[in-house]
XYZ file of C-alpha atoms in Angstrom:
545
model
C 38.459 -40.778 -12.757
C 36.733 -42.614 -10.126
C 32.785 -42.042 -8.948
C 32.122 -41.958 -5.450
C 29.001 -44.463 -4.935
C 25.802 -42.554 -3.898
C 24.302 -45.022 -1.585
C 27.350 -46.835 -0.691
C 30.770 -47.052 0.629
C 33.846 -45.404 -1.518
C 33.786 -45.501 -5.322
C 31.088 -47.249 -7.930
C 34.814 -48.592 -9.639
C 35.767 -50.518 -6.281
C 32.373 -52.192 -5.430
C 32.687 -55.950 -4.995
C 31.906 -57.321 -8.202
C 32.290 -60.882 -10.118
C 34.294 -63.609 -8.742
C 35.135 -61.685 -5.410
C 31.767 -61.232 -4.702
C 31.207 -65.068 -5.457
C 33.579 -66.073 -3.067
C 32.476 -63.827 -0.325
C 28.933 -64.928 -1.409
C 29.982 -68.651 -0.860
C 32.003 -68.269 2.087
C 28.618 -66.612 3.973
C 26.288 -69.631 2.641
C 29.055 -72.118 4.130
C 29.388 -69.902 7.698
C 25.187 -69.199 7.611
C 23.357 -72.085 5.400
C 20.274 -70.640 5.956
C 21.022 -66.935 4.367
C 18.737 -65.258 1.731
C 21.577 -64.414 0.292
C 19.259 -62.891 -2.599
C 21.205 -59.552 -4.416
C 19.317 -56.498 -4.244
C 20.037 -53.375 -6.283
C 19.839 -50.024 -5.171
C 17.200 -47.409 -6.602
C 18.045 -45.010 -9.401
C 18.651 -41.654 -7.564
C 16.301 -39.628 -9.732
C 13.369 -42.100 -8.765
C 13.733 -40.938 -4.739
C 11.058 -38.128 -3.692
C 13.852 -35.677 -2.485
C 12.015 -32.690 -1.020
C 12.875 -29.263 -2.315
C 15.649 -26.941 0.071
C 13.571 -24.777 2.043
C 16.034 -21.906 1.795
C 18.598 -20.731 -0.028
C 22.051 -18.734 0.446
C 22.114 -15.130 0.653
C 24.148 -13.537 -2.595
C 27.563 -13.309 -0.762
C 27.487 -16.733 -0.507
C 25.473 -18.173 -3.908
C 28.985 -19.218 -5.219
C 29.514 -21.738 -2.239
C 26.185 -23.257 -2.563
C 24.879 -26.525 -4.637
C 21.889 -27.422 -4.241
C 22.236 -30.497 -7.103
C 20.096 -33.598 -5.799
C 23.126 -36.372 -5.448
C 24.929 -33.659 -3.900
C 22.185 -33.288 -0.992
C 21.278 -36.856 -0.794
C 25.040 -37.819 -0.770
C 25.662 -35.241 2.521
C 22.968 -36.312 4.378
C 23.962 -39.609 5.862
C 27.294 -41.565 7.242
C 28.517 -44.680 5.942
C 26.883 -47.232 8.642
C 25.432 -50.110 7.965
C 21.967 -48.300 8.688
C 22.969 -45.804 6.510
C 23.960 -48.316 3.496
C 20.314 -50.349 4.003
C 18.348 -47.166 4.777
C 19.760 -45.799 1.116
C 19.211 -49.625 -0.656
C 15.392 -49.514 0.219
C 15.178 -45.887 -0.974
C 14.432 -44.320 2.934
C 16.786 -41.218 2.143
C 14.967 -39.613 5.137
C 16.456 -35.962 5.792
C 18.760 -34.488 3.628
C 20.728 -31.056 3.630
C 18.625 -28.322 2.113
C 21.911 -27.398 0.348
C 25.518 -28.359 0.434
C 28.366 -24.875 1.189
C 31.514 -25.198 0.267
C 33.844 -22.573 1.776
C 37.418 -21.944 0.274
C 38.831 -19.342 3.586
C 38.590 -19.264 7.090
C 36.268 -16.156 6.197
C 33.896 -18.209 4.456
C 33.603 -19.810 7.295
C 32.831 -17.071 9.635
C 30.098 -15.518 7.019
C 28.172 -18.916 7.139
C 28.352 -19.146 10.839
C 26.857 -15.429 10.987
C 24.713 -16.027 7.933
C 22.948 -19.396 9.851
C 22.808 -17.941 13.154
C 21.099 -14.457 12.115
C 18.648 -17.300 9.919
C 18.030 -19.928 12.738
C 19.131 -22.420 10.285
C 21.377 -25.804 11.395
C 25.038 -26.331 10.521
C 26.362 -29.684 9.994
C 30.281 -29.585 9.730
C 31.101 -32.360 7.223
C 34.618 -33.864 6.065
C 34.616 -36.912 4.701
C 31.198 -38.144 5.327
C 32.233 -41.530 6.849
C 30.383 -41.071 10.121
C 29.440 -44.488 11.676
C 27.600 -42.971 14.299
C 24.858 -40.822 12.799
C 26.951 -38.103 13.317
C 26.557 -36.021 9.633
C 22.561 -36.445 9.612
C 20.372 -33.745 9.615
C 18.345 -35.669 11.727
C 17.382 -33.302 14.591
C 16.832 -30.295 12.083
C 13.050 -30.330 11.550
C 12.360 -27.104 14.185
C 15.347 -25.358 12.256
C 13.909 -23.559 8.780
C 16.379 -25.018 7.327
C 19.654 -27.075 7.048
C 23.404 -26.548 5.505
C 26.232 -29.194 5.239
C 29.207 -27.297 5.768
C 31.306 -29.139 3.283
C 35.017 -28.323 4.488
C 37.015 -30.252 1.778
C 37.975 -27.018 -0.496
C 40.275 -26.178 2.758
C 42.595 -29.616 1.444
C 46.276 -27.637 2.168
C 49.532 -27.813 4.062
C 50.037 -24.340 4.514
C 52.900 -24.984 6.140
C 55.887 -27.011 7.701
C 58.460 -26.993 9.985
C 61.031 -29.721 9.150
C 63.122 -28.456 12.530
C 60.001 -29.442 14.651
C 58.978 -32.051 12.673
C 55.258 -30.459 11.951
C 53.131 -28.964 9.299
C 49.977 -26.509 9.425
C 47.481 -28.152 7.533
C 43.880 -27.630 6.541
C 41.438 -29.459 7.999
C 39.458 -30.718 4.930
C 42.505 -32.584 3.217
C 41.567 -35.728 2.580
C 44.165 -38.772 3.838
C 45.812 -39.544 0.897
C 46.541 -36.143 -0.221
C 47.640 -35.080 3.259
C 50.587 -38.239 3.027
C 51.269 -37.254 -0.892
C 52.127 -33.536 0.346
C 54.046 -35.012 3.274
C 55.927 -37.624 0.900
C 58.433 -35.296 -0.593
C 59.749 -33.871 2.575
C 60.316 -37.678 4.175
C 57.492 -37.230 7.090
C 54.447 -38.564 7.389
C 51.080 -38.053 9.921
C 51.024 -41.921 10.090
C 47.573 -41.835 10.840
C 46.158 -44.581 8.696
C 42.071 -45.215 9.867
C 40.052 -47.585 7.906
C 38.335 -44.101 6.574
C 41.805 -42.871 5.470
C 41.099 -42.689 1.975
C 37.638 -40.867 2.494
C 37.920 -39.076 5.747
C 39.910 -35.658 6.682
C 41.841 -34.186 8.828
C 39.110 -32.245 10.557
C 36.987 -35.297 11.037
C 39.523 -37.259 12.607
C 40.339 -34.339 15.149
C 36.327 -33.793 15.606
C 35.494 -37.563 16.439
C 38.938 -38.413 18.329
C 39.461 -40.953 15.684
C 41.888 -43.954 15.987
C 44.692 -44.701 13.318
C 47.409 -46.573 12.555
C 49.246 -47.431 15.501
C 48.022 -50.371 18.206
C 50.341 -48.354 20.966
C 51.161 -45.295 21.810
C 49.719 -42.507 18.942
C 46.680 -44.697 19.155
C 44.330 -41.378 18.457
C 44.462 -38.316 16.484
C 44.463 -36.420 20.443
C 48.489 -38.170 20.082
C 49.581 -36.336 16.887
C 47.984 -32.431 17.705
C 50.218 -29.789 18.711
C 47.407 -26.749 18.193
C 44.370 -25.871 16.222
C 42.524 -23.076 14.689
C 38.463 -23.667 15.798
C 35.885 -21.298 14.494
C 33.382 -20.805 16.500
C 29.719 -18.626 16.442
C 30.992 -16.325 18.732
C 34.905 -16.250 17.931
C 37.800 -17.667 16.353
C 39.717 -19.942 19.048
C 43.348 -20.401 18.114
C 45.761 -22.080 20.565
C 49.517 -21.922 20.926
C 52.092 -24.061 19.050
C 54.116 -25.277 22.365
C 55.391 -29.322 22.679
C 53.202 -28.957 26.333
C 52.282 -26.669 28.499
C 50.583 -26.533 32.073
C 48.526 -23.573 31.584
C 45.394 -24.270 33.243
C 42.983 -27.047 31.155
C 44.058 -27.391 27.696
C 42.228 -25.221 25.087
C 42.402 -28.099 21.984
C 40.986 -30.486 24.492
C 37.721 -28.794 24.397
C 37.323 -29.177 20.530
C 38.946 -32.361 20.479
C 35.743 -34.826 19.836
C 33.193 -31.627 20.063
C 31.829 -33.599 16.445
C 30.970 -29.504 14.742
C 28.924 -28.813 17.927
C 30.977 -25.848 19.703
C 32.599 -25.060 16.542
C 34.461 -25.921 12.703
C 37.940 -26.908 12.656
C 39.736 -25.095 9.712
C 43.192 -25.896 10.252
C 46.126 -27.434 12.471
C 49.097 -27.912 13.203
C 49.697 -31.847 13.523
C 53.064 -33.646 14.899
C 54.781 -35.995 12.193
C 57.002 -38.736 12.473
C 59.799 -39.339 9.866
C 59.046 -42.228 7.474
C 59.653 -45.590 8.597
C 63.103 -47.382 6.957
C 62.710 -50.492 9.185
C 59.594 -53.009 9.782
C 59.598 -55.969 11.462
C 56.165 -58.323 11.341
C 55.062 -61.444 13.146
C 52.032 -63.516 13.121
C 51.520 -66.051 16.501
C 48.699 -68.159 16.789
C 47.231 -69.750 19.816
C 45.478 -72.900 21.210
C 43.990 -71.069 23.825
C 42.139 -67.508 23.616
C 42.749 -66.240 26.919
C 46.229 -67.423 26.899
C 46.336 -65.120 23.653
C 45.280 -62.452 25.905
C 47.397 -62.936 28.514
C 50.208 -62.288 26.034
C 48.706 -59.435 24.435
C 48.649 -57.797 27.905
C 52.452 -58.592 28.495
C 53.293 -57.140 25.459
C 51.072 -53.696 25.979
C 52.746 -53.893 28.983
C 56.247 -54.475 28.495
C 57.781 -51.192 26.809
C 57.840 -52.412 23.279
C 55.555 -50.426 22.102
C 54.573 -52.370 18.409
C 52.974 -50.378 15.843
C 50.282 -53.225 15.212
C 49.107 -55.476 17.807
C 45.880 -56.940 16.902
C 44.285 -59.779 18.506
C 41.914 -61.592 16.071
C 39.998 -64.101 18.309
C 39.221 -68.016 16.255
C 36.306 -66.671 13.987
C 38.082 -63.661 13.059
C 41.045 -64.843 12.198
C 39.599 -67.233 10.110
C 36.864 -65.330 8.651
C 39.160 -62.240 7.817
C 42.556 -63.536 8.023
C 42.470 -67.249 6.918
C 43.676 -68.531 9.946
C 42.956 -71.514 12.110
C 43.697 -71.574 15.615
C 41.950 -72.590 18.558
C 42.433 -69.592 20.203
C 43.298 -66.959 18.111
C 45.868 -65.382 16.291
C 48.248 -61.821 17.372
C 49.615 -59.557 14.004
C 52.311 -58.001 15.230
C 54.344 -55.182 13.829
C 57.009 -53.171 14.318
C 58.943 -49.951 12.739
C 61.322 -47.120 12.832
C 62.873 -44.266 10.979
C 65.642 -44.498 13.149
C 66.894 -48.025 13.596
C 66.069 -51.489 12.874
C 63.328 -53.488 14.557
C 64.274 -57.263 14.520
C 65.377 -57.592 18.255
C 61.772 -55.541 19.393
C 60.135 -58.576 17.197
C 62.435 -61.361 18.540
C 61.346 -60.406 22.093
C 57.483 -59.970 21.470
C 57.972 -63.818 20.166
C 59.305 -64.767 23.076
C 57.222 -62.950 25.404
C 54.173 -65.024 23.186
C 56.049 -68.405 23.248
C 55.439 -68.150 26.961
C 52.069 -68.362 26.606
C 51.711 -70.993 24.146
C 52.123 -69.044 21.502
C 53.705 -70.008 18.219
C 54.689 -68.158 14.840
C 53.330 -69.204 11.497
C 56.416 -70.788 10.815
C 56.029 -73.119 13.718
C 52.459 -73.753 13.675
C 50.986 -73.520 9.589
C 47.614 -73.793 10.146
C 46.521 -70.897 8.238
C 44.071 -71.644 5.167
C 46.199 -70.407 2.849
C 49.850 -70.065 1.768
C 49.716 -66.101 2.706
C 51.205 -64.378 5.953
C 48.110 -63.938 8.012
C 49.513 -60.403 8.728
C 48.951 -59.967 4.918
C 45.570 -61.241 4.350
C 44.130 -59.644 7.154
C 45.623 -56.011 5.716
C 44.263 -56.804 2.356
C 40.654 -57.946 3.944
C 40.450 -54.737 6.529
C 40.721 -52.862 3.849
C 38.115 -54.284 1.716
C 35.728 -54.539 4.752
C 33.626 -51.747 3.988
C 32.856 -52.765 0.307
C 32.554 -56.143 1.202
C 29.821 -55.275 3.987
C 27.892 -53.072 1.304
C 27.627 -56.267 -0.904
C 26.357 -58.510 1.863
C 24.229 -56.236 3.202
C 22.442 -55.688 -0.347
C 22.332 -59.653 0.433
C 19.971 -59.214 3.588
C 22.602 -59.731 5.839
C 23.383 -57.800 9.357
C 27.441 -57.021 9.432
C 28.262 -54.511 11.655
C 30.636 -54.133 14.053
C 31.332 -51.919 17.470
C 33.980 -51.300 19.560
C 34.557 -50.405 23.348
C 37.609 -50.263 25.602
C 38.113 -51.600 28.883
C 40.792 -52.158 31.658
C 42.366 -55.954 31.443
C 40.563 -56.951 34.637
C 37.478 -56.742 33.223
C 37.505 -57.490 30.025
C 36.392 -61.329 30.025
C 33.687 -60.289 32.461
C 32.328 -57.843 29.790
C 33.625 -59.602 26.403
C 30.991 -62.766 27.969
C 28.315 -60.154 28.611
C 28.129 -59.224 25.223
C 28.269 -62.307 23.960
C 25.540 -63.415 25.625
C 23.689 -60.067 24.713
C 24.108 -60.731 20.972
C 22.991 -64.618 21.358
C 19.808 -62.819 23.165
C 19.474 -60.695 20.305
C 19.949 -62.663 17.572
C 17.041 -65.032 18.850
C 14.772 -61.875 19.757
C 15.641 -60.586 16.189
C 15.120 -64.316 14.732
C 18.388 -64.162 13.232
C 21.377 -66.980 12.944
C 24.381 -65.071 13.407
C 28.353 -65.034 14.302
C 30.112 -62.810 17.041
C 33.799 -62.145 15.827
C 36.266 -59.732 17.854
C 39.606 -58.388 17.691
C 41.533 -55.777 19.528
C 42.905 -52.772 17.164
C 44.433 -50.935 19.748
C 46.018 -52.203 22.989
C 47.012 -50.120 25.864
C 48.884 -50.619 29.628
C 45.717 -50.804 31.519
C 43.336 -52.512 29.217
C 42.123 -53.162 25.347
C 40.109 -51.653 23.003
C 37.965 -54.552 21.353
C 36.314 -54.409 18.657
C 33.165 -56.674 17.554
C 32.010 -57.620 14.259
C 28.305 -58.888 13.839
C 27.517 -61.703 10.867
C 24.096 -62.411 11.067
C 21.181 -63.548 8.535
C 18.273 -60.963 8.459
C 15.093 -60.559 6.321
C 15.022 -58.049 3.495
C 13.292 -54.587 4.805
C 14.087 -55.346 7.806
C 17.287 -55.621 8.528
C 17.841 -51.900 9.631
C 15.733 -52.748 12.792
C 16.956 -56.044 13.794
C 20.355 -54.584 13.256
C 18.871 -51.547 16.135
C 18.029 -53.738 18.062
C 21.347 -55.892 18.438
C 22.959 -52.760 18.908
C 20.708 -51.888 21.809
C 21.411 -55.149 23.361
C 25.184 -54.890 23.306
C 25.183 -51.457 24.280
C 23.216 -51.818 27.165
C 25.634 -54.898 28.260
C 28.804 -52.502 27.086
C 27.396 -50.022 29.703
C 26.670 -51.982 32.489
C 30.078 -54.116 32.365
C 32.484 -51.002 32.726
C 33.242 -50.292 29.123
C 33.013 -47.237 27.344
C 30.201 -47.067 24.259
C 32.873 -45.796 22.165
C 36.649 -46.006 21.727
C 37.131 -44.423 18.458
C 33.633 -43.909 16.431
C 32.604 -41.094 18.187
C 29.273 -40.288 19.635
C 27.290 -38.923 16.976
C 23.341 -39.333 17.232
C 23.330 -43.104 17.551
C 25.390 -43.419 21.134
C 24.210 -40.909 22.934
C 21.885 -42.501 25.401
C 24.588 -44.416 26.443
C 27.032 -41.072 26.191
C 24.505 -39.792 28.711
C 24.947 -42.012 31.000
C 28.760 -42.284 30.733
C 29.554 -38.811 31.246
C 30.083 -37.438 34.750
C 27.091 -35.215 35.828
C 29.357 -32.141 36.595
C 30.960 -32.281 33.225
C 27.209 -32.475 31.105
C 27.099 -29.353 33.516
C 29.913 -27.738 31.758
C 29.266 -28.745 28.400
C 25.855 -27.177 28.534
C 27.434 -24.106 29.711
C 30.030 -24.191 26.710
C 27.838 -24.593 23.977
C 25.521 -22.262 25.620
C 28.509 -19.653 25.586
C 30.201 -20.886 22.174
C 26.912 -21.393 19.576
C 24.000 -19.188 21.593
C 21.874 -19.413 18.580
C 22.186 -23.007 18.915
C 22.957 -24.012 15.240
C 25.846 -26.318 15.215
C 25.185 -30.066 14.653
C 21.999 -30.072 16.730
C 21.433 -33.713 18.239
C 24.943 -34.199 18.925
C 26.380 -34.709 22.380
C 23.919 -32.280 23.959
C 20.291 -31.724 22.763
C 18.956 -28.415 22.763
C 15.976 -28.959 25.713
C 19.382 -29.134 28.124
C 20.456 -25.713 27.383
C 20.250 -24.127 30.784
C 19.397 -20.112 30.798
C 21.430 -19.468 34.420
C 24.136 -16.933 32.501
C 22.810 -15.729 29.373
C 24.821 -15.487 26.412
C 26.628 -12.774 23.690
C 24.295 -11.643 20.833
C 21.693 -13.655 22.009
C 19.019 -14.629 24.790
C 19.102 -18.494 25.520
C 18.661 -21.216 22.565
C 17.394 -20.647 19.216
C 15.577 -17.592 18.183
């Protein structure tokens, strides 16, 4: 039995402990000399003023409800680095007034009815990994109360179809039991996000999360064939059909809604038959933008790899042990169907022509392991690791955009020189890492990692306002404020301004239509003051009663 940490990322079992946290303790003092790297400990739970939940569930629904402390505390923030300090210093902030945990689509439907008839906010939650401030009760205070919808008792596959290679599956299966139920029957979802082991089904399809693979089924939006949505007003269920023409697409109007027009309790998900054959290659560079240059090719050229991540100099060698001038590309390939090796032959040589040589022909790497390996083994230690440093007073965070190819070194400088603002405004020393997790025709989707060296207490707002400062340059330079985190509370300003004007239109409409007594995820995507009263709504007037 493991114990999933309270403040923290994962499981108290998996924490970063003894020598690995001397290492990664060392490595930081050699990067940033001047580093308090002091280790904090977080409070005892009990010793947090928790306020009492200001209502409770009607008797239809008392054997849904906890309202147990940890269980409050423990659904009422994400698993950002704001929400990892926030919880070390004991700021707990808001917190559900209780936690309900339906088993049927019907539960489901009787909450919805029960909150709405009560005024009282709904936060859909999976998996609780939100990055984004996307699970916090944080815009709840006008609502007489709060409930995290807890959807993980809905953790089947109802169903599948081997002929069309898909299964009907809940949405609050967790990854690794959604691949175990797969296993037997030789498919696989081969959706692997850094959440995987702690997110669900219905949070990937809520945020439009990214997975796995670099090309192609880059997001969850890849892998749906139809979903069931229940909504305040409704139960939307669309068609199982490969495509379809039929005026806009039903799914697509849930897809990355975050629990604000409705809950996801189930869909129907395209697999892929297990892989038999992998191919892997790791090329480093002398020269970064040559290293892009052949990153593009290769997004470009048909082969469509699996994994094609370009770690630029510091993160290769802070994450993968590499040293190269200008970076180094992981490649991978894979099939059910046929082996791989020429696909990885030609990706070589595509590289070769920009300068680019394999490990084999160029061993710089720190270490006797494939790069491809030690990066694998690091990403997915990342999130413990940044829990440890960050009881160490340090900033690491990261954030990701997308952007075509022609702009990216236009907007990949402007952030960099937004950080090195930042980091003297903040009076922090700190390191700018980025690599590219997915990689598409038209452009990249980097993503940024922040090392810096803050001051205890304070690191949640220099940390806010780094963020603000590469946000703001993300915006201005073309890129989107999110590629695969979602919007949550923290982006939307930026969301805001990113969105056509015609389409907020329409999405004020739809919630106004969808949740009339406004309770779903409040603060999310839309804020309640924008709810326009032109057409008014079923079973209700306009907003909140």
């Amino acid at each position: 039995m493991t114990t999933r940490s309270w403040w923290g990322w994962g499981t108290v079992e998996d924490a970063v402990t003894g020598a690995e946290r001397t290492a990664l303790t060392r490595r930081i003092a050699t990067l940033l000399p001047d580093a308090d790297l002091t280790i904090h400990q977080p409070p005892e739970l009990t010793a947090l003023p928790i306020p009492q939940p200001r209502t409770r569930a009607p008797r239809a629904l008392a054997g849904l409800a906890s309202y147990d402390t940890a269980d409050r505390v423990l659904h009422g923030h994400g698993q950002a680095f704001r929400d990892i300090v926030r919880n070390l210093l004991g700021r707990i902030g808001d917190v559900p007034d209780l936690v309900v945990r339906p088993r049927t689509d019907q539960d489901v439907v009787d909450v919805l009815d029960w909150c709405a008839a009560a005024g009282l906010a709904v936060i859909p939650f999976g998996g609780g990994t939100s990055v984004v401030g996307g699970v916090e009760p944080r815009d709840c205070h006008d609502y007489p109360g709060s409930v995290a919808l807890d959807l993980t008792a809905l953790d089947q596959v109802l169903e599948i179809d081997r002929t069309s290679r898909a299964a009907r599956i809940q949405a609050g299966i967790l990854g690794p039991a959604l691949e175990s139920a797969l296993r037997p029957h030789d498919l696989t979802l081969r959706h692997f996000p850094q959440s995987f082991e702690f997110s669900t089904l219905g949070g990937w399809l809520a945020t439009r999360a990214g997975g796995h693979y670099a090309t192609l089924y880059t997001h969850i939006d890849d892998l749906l064939e139809s979903m069931r949505v229940v909504t305040p007003v409704g139960v939307s269920e669309s068609r199982r059909l490969p495509a379809s023409g039929a005026g806009p697409a039903p799914d697509r109007l849930f897809l990355g809604s975050e629990g604000t027009l409705g809950v996801i309790t189930e869909a129907w998900m395209r697999l892929q038959d297990r892989p038999r054959w992998r191919a892997k290659a790791s090329v480093l560079f002398d020269d970064y933008r040559a290293a892009v240059d052949a990153t593009r090719t290769l997004a470009q050229s048909g082969l469509n790899p699996a994994n094609c991540r370009l770690l630029d100099p510091a993160e290769a060698f802070l994450n993968a042990g590499v040293l190269a001038a200008g970076g180094v590309l992981v490649l991978g390939f894979e099939s059910a169907d046929h082996p791989v090796d020429d696909a990885r032959r030609r990706a070589v040589e595509i590289c070769a022509g920009f300068g680019g040589r394999t490990r084999d022909e160029a061993p710089t790497t720190a270490s006797d392991a494939d790069p491809s390996d030690t990066w694998r083994s690091s990403f997915l230690r990342m999130p413990y690791q940044r829990d440890a440093l960050a009881a160490q007073s340090m900033i690491t965070e990261t954030f990701e955009t997308a952007c075509t190819w022609d702009r990216f070194e236009q907007l990949r400088a402007a952030i960099e020189t937004a950080a090195a603002n930042a980091f003297r405004a903040t009076g922090v020393t700190g390191v700018l890492t980025c690599r590219f997790t997915h990689v598409y025709p038209d452009g990249p989707a980097p993503y940024f990692g922040v090392y810096a060296a803050g001051r205890w207490g304070s690191t949640v707002e220099q940390w806010d306002e780094i963020k603000t400062a590469v946000s703001e340059a993300i915006s201005a330079n073309s890129g989107t404020i999110t590629h695969h985190h979602a919007v949550g509370r923290d982006h939307r300003p930026w969301y805001d301004r990113e969105r056509p004007g015609p389409f907020a239109t329409a999405l004020r409409a739809t919630k106004h239509a969808l949740d009339p007594a406004w309770i779903l995820n409040p603060g999310v995507l839309i804020d309640r003051e924008e709810l326009s009263c032109s057409s008014p709504p079923p079973r209700s007037s306009c907003g909140p009663s």
